[in-house]
Amino acid sequence: MKDKALSVVTLFTSSGTLLCCVLPAVVATIAGGAAVSSMLSAFPFLIPLSMNKEWIFLIAAILISINGYIVFKPNQEVACDVDEGEDGCEVTGRFNKRMFYISVTVLAVGAFFAYALVQILVYFDLYNNDDK
């Protein structure tokens, strides 16, 4: 039960990376800068969230690493409820692995939007910064 709870917590934590970094980037891409400013007016918590993105990514990465160790540790003794039988252990194991992979994917997407996208756009001269 603890493994399942940890999987849900890591998915929730890695989803925070989507809020701070992916959501504003996607809204800006689809609807433009005015939509982002309207979104930030409606949800002002996104500003401090994105200002602390290093901590968000660090905490999410640590939790996902702990979850990965628990899910994939060698010589793992599986404690299953007697009522559930072998099928319960297999279902829980598959659920935990899926949640781990989803959490890693969400963290990777968030990291791409937070750290790599602007660098790629600048490299290909697609980032228009009018403040120059």
Short mmCIF file of C-alpha atoms in Angstrom, two decimals:
data_model
loop_
_atom_site.label_atom_id
_atom_site.label_comp_id
_atom_site.label_asym_id
_atom_site.label_seq_id
_atom_site.Cartn_x
_atom_site.Cartn_y
_atom_site.Cartn_z
CA MET A 1 0.00 0.00 0.00
CA LYS A 2 2.92 2.36 0.75
CA ASP A 3 4.36 1.75 -2.72
CA LYS A 4 1.07 2.64 -4.36
CA ALA A 5 0.78 5.84 -2.29
CA LEU A 6 4.38 6.80 -3.17
CA SER A 7 3.60 6.26 -6.87
CA VAL A 8 0.61 8.59 -6.67
CA VAL A 9 2.65 11.21 -4.75
CA THR A 10 5.44 11.14 -7.35
CA LEU A 11 2.94 11.54 -10.18
CA PHE A 12 1.32 14.46 -8.34
CA THR A 13 4.70 16.07 -7.67
CA SER A 14 5.89 15.66 -11.23
CA SER A 15 2.61 17.20 -12.41
CA GLY A 16 3.69 20.39 -10.64
CA THR A 17 6.38 20.71 -13.28
CA LEU A 18 3.65 20.81 -15.89
CA LEU A 19 1.89 23.64 -14.09
CA CYS A 20 4.97 25.80 -13.70
CA CYS A 21 6.52 25.31 -17.09
CA VAL A 22 4.48 23.47 -19.71
CA LEU A 23 1.10 25.13 -19.23
CA PRO A 24 2.29 28.73 -19.79
CA ALA A 25 4.42 27.67 -22.76
CA VAL A 26 1.57 25.80 -24.43
CA VAL A 27 -0.88 28.65 -23.83
CA ALA A 28 1.63 31.16 -25.23
CA THR A 29 2.18 28.99 -28.29
CA ILE A 30 -1.51 28.48 -29.02
CA ALA A 31 -3.07 31.76 -27.95
CA GLY A 32 -0.22 34.24 -27.59
CA GLY A 33 1.14 36.46 -24.85
CA ALA A 34 -2.19 38.12 -24.01
CA ALA A 35 -3.65 34.74 -23.08
CA VAL A 36 -0.69 34.04 -20.80
CA SER A 37 -1.14 37.35 -19.01
CA SER A 38 -4.86 36.63 -18.58
CA MET A 39 -4.03 33.16 -17.25
CA LEU A 40 -1.52 34.63 -14.79
CA SER A 41 -4.14 37.16 -13.65
CA ALA A 42 -6.61 34.36 -13.01
CA PHE A 43 -4.05 32.02 -11.41
CA PRO A 44 -1.43 34.20 -9.70
CA PHE A 45 0.12 31.21 -7.90
CA LEU A 46 1.77 30.24 -11.19
CA ILE A 47 4.24 33.13 -10.87
CA PRO A 48 5.94 32.03 -7.62
CA LEU A 49 5.64 28.43 -8.77
CA SER A 50 7.63 29.17 -11.93
CA MET A 51 10.11 31.33 -10.00
CA ASN A 52 10.96 28.30 -7.86
CA LYS A 53 11.08 25.77 -10.67
CA GLU A 54 14.53 24.52 -9.68
CA TRP A 55 13.17 23.37 -6.30
CA ILE A 56 10.09 21.85 -7.91
CA PHE A 57 12.17 19.86 -10.37
CA LEU A 58 14.65 18.81 -7.67
CA ILE A 59 11.97 17.57 -5.28
CA ALA A 60 10.09 15.80 -8.09
CA ALA A 61 13.30 14.12 -9.31
CA ILE A 62 14.20 12.96 -5.79
CA LEU A 63 10.73 11.51 -5.18
CA ILE A 64 10.70 9.80 -8.57
CA SER A 65 14.17 8.37 -7.91
CA ILE A 66 13.02 6.96 -4.57
CA ASN A 67 9.96 5.51 -6.25
CA GLY A 68 12.11 3.96 -8.99
CA TYR A 69 14.35 2.36 -6.40
CA ILE A 70 11.37 0.92 -4.54
CA VAL A 71 9.64 -0.35 -7.67
CA PHE A 72 12.73 -1.84 -9.35
CA LYS A 73 14.97 -2.82 -6.42
CA PRO A 74 16.62 -6.21 -6.84
CA ASN A 75 15.71 -9.16 -4.60
CA GLN A 76 12.49 -7.47 -3.69
CA GLU A 77 10.39 -9.40 -1.20
CA VAL A 78 6.80 -8.77 -2.11
CA ALA A 79 4.40 -8.74 0.79
CA CYS A 80 0.93 -9.46 -0.50
CA ASP A 81 -2.34 -9.68 1.28
CA VAL A 82 -3.42 -13.29 1.57
CA ASP A 83 -6.91 -12.45 0.33
CA GLU A 84 -5.61 -10.84 -2.85
CA GLY A 85 -3.33 -13.71 -3.83
CA GLU A 86 -0.72 -13.58 -6.58
CA ASP A 87 -2.92 -11.54 -8.92
CA GLY A 88 -3.09 -8.67 -6.43
CA CYS A 89 0.70 -8.48 -6.29
CA GLU A 90 1.00 -8.49 -10.07
CA VAL A 91 -1.65 -5.80 -10.49
CA THR A 92 0.00 -3.60 -7.87
CA GLY A 93 3.42 -4.12 -9.46
CA ARG A 94 2.13 -3.19 -12.92
CA PHE A 95 0.34 -0.14 -11.49
CA ASN A 96 3.49 1.07 -9.73
CA LYS A 97 5.62 0.62 -12.86
CA ARG A 98 3.10 2.48 -15.01
CA MET A 99 2.90 5.34 -12.51
CA PHE A 100 6.70 5.48 -12.43
CA TYR A 101 6.96 5.71 -16.22
CA ILE A 102 4.18 8.31 -16.39
CA SER A 103 5.92 10.38 -13.68
CA VAL A 104 9.27 10.22 -15.49
CA THR A 105 7.59 11.24 -18.76
CA VAL A 106 5.81 14.17 -17.13
CA LEU A 107 9.05 15.32 -15.49
CA ALA A 108 10.92 15.05 -18.80
CA VAL A 109 8.28 17.07 -20.67
CA GLY A 110 8.35 19.72 -17.96
CA ALA A 111 12.15 19.87 -18.02
CA PHE A 112 12.14 20.21 -21.81
CA PHE A 113 9.77 23.18 -21.68
CA ALA A 114 11.49 24.77 -18.68
CA TYR A 115 15.11 24.47 -19.74
CA ALA A 116 15.59 23.29 -23.32
CA LEU A 117 12.89 24.86 -25.49
CA VAL A 118 14.08 28.47 -25.27
CA GLN A 119 17.70 27.40 -25.87
CA ILE A 120 16.64 25.48 -28.99
CA LEU A 121 14.58 28.41 -30.27
CA VAL A 122 17.47 30.82 -29.69
CA TYR A 123 19.91 28.47 -31.42
CA PHE A 124 17.72 28.30 -34.53
CA ASP A 125 17.02 32.05 -34.33
CA LEU A 126 13.29 31.46 -33.85
CA TYR A 127 13.05 33.27 -30.52
CA ASN A 128 12.10 36.89 -31.05
CA ASN A 129 13.14 39.00 -28.08
CA ASP A 130 12.05 42.59 -28.66
CA ASP A 131 13.91 43.85 -25.57
CA LYS A 132 17.28 43.93 -27.39
#
